[in-house]
Tab-separated table of C-alpha atoms in Angstrom:
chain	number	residue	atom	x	y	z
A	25	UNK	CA	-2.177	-20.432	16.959
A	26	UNK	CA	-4.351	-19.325	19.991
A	27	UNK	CA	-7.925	-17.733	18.984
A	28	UNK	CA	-6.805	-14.276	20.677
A	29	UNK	CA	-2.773	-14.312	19.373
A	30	UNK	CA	-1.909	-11.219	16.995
A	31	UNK	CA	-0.602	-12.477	13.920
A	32	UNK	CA	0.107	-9.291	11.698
A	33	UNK	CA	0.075	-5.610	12.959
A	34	UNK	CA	-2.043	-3.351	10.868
A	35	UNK	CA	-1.004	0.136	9.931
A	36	UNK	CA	-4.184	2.068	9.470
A	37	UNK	CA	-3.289	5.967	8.954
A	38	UNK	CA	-6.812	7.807	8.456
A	39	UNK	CA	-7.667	11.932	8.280
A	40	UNK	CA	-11.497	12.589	9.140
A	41	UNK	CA	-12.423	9.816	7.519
A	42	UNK	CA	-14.136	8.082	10.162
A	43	UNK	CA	-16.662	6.484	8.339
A	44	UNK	CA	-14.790	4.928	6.055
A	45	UNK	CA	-12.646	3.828	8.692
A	46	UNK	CA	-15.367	2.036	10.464
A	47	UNK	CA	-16.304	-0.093	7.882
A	48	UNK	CA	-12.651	-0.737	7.325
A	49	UNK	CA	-11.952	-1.848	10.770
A	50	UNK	CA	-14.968	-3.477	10.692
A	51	UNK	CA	-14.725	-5.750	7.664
A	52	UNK	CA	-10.803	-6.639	9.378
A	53	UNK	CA	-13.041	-8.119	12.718
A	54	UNK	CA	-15.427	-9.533	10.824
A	55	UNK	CA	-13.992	-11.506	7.321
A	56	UNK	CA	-10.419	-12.087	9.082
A	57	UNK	CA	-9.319	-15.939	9.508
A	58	UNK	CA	-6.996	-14.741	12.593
A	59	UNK	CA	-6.388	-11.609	15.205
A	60	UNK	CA	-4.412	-8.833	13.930
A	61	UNK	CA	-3.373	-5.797	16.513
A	62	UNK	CA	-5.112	-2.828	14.808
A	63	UNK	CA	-2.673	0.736	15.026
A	64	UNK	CA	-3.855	3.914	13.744
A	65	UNK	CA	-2.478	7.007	13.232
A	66	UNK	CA	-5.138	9.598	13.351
A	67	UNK	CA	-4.693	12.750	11.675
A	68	UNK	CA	-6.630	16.149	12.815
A	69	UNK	CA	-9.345	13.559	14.248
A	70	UNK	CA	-12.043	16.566	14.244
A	71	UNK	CA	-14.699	14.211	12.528
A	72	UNK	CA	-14.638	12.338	16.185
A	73	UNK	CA	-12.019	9.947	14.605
A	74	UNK	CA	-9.961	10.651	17.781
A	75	UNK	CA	-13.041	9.964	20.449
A	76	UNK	CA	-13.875	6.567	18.346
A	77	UNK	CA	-10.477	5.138	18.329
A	78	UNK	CA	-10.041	5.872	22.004
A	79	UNK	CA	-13.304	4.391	22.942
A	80	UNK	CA	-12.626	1.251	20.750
A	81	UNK	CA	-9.768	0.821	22.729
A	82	UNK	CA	-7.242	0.513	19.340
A	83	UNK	CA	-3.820	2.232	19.824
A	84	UNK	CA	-2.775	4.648	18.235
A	85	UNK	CA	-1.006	7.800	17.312
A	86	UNK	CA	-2.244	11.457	16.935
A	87	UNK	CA	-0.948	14.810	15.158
A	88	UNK	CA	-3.051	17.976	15.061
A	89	UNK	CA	-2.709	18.381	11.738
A	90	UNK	CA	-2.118	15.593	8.542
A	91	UNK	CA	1.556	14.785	8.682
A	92	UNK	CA	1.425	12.401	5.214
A	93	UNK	CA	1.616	8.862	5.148
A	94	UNK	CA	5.186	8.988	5.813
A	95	UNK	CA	5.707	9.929	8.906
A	96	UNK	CA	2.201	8.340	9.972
A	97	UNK	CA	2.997	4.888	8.761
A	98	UNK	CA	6.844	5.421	10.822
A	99	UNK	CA	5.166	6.878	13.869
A	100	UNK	CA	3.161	3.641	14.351
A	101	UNK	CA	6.325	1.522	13.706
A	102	UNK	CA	7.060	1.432	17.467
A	103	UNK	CA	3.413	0.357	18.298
A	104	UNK	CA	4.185	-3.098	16.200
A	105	UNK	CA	4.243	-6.318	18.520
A	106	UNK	CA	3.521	-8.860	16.044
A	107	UNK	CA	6.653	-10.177	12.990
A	108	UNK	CA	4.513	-8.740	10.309
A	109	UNK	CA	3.880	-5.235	9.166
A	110	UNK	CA	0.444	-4.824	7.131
A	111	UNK	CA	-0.088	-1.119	5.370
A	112	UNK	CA	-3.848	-0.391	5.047
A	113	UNK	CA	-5.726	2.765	3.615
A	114	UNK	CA	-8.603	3.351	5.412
A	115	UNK	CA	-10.689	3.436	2.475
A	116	UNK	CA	-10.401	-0.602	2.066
A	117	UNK	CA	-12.924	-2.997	2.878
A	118	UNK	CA	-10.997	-6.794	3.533
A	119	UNK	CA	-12.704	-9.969	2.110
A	120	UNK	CA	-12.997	-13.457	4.013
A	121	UNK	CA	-9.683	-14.717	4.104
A	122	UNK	CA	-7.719	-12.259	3.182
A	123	UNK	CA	-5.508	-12.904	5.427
A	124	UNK	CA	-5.265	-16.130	5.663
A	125	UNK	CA	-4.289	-16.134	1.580
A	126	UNK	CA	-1.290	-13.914	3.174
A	127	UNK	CA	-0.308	-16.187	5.808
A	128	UNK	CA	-0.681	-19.188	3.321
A	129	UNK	CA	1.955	-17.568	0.823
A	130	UNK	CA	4.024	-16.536	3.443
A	131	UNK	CA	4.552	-19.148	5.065
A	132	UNK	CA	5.341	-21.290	1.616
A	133	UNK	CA	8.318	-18.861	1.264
A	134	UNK	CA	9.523	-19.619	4.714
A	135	UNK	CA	11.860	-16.400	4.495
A	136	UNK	CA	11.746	-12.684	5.398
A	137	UNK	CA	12.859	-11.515	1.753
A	138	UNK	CA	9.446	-10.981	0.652
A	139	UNK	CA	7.114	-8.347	-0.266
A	140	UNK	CA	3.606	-9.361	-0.552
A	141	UNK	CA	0.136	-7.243	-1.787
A	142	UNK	CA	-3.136	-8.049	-1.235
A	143	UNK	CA	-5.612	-7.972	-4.871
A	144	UNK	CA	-7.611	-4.575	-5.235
A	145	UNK	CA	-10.670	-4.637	-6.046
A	146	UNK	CA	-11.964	-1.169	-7.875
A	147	UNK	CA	-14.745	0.355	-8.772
A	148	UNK	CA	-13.657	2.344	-11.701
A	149	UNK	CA	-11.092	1.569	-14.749
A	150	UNK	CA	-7.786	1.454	-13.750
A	151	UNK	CA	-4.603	1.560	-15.680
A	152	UNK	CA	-2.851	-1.411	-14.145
A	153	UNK	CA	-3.275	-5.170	-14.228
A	154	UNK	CA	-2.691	-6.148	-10.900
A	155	UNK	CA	-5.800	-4.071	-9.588
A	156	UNK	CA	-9.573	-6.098	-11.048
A	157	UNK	CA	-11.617	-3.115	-11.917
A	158	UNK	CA	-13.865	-1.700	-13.175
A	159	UNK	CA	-16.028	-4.084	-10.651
A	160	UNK	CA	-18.508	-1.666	-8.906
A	161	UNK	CA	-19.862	-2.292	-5.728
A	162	UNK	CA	-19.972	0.888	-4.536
A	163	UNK	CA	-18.338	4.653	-3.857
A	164	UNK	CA	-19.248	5.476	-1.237
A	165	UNK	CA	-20.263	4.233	2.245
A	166	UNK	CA	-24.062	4.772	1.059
A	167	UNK	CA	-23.929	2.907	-1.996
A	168	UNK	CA	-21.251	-0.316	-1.258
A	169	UNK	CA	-23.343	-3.314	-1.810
A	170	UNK	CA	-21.617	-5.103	0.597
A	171	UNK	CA	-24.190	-8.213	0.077
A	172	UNK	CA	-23.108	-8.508	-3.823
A	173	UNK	CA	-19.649	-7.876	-3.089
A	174	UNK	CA	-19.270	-10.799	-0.575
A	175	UNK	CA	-21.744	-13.406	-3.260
A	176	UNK	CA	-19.728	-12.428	-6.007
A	177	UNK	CA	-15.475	-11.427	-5.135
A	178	UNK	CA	-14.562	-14.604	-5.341
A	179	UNK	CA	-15.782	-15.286	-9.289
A	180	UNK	CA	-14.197	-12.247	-10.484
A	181	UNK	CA	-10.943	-13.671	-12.689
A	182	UNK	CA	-7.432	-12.879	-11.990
A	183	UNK	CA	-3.986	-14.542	-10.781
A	184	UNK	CA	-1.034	-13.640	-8.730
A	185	UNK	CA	0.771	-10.928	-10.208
A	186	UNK	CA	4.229	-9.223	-9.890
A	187	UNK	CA	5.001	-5.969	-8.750
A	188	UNK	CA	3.859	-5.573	-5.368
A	189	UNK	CA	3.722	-1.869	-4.435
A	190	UNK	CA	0.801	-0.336	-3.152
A	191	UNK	CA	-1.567	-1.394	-0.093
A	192	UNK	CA	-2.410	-3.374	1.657
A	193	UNK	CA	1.020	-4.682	1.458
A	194	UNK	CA	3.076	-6.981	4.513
A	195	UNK	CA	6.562	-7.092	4.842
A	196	UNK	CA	8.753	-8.559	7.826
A	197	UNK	CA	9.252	-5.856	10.298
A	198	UNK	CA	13.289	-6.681	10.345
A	199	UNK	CA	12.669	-6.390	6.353
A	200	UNK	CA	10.716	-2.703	7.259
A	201	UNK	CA	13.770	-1.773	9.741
A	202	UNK	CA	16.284	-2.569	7.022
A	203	UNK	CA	15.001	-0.167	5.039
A	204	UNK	CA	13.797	2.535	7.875
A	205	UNK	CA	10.068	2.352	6.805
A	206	UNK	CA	9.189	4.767	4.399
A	207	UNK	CA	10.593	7.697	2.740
A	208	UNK	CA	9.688	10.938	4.837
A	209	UNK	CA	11.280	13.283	1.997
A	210	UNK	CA	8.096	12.151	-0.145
A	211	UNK	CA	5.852	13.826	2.446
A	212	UNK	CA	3.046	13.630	2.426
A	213	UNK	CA	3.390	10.548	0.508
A	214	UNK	CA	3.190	11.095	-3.649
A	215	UNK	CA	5.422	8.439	-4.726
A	216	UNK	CA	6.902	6.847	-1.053
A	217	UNK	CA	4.942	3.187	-2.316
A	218	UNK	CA	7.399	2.403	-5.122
A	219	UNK	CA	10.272	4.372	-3.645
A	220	UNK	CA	9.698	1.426	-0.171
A	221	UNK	CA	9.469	-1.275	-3.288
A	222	UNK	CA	12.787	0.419	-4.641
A	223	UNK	CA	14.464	0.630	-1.299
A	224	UNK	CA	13.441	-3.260	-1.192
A	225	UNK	CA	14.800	-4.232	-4.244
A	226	UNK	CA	17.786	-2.644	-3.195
A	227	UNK	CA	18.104	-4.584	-0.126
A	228	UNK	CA	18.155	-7.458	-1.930
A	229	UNK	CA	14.465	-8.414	-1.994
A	230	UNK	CA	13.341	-9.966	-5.144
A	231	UNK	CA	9.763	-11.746	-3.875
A	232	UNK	CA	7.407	-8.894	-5.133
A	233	UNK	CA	3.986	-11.007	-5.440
A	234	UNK	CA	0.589	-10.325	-5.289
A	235	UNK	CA	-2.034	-12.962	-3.932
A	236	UNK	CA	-5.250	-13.165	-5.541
A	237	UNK	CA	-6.958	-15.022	-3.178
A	238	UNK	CA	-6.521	-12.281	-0.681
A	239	UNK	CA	-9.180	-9.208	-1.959
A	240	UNK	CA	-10.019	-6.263	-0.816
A	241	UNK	CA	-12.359	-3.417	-2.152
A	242	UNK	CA	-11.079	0.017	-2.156
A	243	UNK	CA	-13.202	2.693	-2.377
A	244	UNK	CA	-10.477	5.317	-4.287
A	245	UNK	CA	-12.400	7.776	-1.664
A	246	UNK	CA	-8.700	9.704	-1.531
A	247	UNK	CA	-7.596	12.769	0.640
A	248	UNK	CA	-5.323	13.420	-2.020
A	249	UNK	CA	-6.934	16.526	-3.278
A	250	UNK	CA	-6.882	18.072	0.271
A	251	UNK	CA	-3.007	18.159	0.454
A	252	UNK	CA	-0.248	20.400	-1.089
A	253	UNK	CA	0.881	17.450	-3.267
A	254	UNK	CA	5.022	16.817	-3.141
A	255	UNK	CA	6.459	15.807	-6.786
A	256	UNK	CA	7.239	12.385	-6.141
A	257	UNK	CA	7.400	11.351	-9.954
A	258	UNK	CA	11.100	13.686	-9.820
A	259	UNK	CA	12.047	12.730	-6.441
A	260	UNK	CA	11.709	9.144	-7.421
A	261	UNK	CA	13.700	10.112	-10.783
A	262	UNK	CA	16.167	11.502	-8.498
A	263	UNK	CA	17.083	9.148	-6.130
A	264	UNK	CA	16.852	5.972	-8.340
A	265	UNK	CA	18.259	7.198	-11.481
A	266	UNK	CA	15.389	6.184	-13.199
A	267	UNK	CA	11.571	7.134	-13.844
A	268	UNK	CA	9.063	5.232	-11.726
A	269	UNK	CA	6.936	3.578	-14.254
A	270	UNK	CA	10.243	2.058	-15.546
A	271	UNK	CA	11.643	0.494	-12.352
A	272	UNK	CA	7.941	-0.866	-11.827
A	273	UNK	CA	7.499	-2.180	-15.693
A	274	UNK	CA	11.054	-2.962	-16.846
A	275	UNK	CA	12.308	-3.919	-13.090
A	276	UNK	CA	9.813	-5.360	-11.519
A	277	UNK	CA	6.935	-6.276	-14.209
A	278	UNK	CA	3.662	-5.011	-11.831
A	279	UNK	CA	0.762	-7.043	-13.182
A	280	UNK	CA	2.124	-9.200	-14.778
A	281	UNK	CA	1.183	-12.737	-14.230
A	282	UNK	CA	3.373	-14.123	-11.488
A	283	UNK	CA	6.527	-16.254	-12.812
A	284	UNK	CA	6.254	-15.481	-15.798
A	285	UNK	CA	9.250	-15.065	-17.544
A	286	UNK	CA	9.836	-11.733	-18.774
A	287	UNK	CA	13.443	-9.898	-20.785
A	288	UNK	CA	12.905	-6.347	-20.213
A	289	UNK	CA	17.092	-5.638	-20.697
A	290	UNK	CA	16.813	-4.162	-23.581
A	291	UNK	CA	13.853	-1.470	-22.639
A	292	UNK	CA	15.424	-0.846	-19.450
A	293	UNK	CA	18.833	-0.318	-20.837
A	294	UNK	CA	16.696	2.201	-23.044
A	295	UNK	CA	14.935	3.286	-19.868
A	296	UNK	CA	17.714	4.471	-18.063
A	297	UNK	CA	19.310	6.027	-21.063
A	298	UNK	CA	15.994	8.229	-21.292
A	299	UNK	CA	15.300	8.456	-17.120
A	300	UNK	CA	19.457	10.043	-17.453
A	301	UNK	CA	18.052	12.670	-19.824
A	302	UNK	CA	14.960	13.874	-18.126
A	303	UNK	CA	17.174	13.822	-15.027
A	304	UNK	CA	19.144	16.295	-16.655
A	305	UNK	CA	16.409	18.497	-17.987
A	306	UNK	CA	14.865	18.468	-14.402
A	307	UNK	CA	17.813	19.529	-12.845
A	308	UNK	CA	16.099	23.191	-11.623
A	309	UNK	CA	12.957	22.180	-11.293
A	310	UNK	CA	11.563	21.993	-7.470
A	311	UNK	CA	10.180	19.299	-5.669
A	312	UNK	CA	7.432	21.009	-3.796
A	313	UNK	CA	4.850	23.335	-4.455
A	314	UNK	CA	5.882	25.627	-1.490
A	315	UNK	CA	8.184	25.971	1.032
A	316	UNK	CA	7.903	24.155	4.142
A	317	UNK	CA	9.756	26.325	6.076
């Protein structure tokens, strides 16, 4: 593969969070085995987000206001040139050979069916397995000890897991079209990351693996509290006929040790028995917090 050839295509969406983004971008130019094209979609831009990008040369997309992951993440779909769709917050800092770990795994399956996450690395507790935390190197863009983080990421235990859901996350882009990307009825986004993983499973994927040897920091710095928040928990409930945490623990077992063999009939027959109910008891309940109208 030549030095300069774009392996995967990077979906970065970001909202005035440019320094955060910087060090994002940065860490993908600087710990990455290959060349990735780099897409953002850059929402408001005030902070000078806008100015940066366009002086960096990336491409990317623009809305005056924050449009949600959704449609961000969809909007960049027609930027993609390379076979391999990468999801990235902008909070994330990449470690050496992250990619490469993807590439590796990818091409051992030598098929499209996959879904593959990269290994967070958090600073605070965290309720599932498949995310190493609490492992502090830093909140903030003051404070990351980027030094310690790159002497010590590899020690830190794990394993491949199951489950993969959240970002960074790669799929093939004839896998993403199958689908149609994410979700825009979870604007601005509560929820769309296991709905795609639903949608996925759906399609017949059944590859849902995450790759410890690719790690990446994330920085939790999220927008979330800045947004009129959709209720993606019920929309999920909704569509799928059952609850979220079920599909991801009794369906697809997320961090759990990958191949391990785990009988979860029984709980999700349960599962949907109980998702049916709360269904039903939901029935007049709304899925926003306001009108977008």
């Amino acid at each position: 593969m030549g030095s300069q050839q774009n392996l995967f295509s990077i979906l970065i969406p970001t909202w005035n969070n440019l320094a955060f983004l910087k060090l994002c971008v940065a860490s993908i130019n600087k710990n990455s085995t290959y060349h990735h094209e780099i897409l953002i979609h850059i929402n408001d831009g005030s902070d000078g987000t806008l100015e940066w990008v366009q002086e960096n040369g990336y491409k990317y997309t623009h809305s005056s206001e924050n449009i949600g992951v959704c449609y961000a993440l969809n909007g960049l779909r027609p930027l993609v040139t390379t076979d391999y769709v990468l999801f990235m917050n902008d909070d994330m800092y990449v470690c050496p050979k992250w990619d490469k770990a993807l590439w590796n795994e990818i091409q051992t399956i030598g098929h499209k069916m996959f879904f593959l996450s990269s290994t967070l690395i958090q600073p605070r507790k965290f309720f599932c397995k498949s995310v190493i935390a609490p492992a502090n190197f830093g909140e903030s863009i003051d404070t990351f000890d980027e030094e310690r983080l790159l002497k010590e990421y590899k020690s830190l235990k794990h394993g491949d897991w199951q489950g993969a859901t959240w970002p960074p996350n790669i799929v093939h882009r004839d896998i993403w079209d199958l689908v149609g990307g994410y979700s825009i009825e979870y604007s601005p986004g509560m929820y769309s990351d296991p709905d795609f993983s639903a949608k996925l499973y759906h399609a017949g994927v059944r590859i849902f693996k995450g790759i410890d040897r690719s790690r990446v920091y994330h920085f939790e710095a999220r927008s979330t509290h800045r947004i009129i928040k959709n209720d993606g928990s019920l929309q999920f409930l909704r569509k799928w006929g059952i609850t979220s945490s079920s599909f991801m623990r009794d369906v697809l077992h997320r961090g759990e040790p990958y191949g391990q063999e785990i009988n979860m009939e029984s709980e999700l027959r349960n599962d949907l028995l109980r998702s049916k109910w709360k269904r039903l008891f939901t029935i007049f309940k709304p899925t926003r917090t306001r009108n977008i109208w």
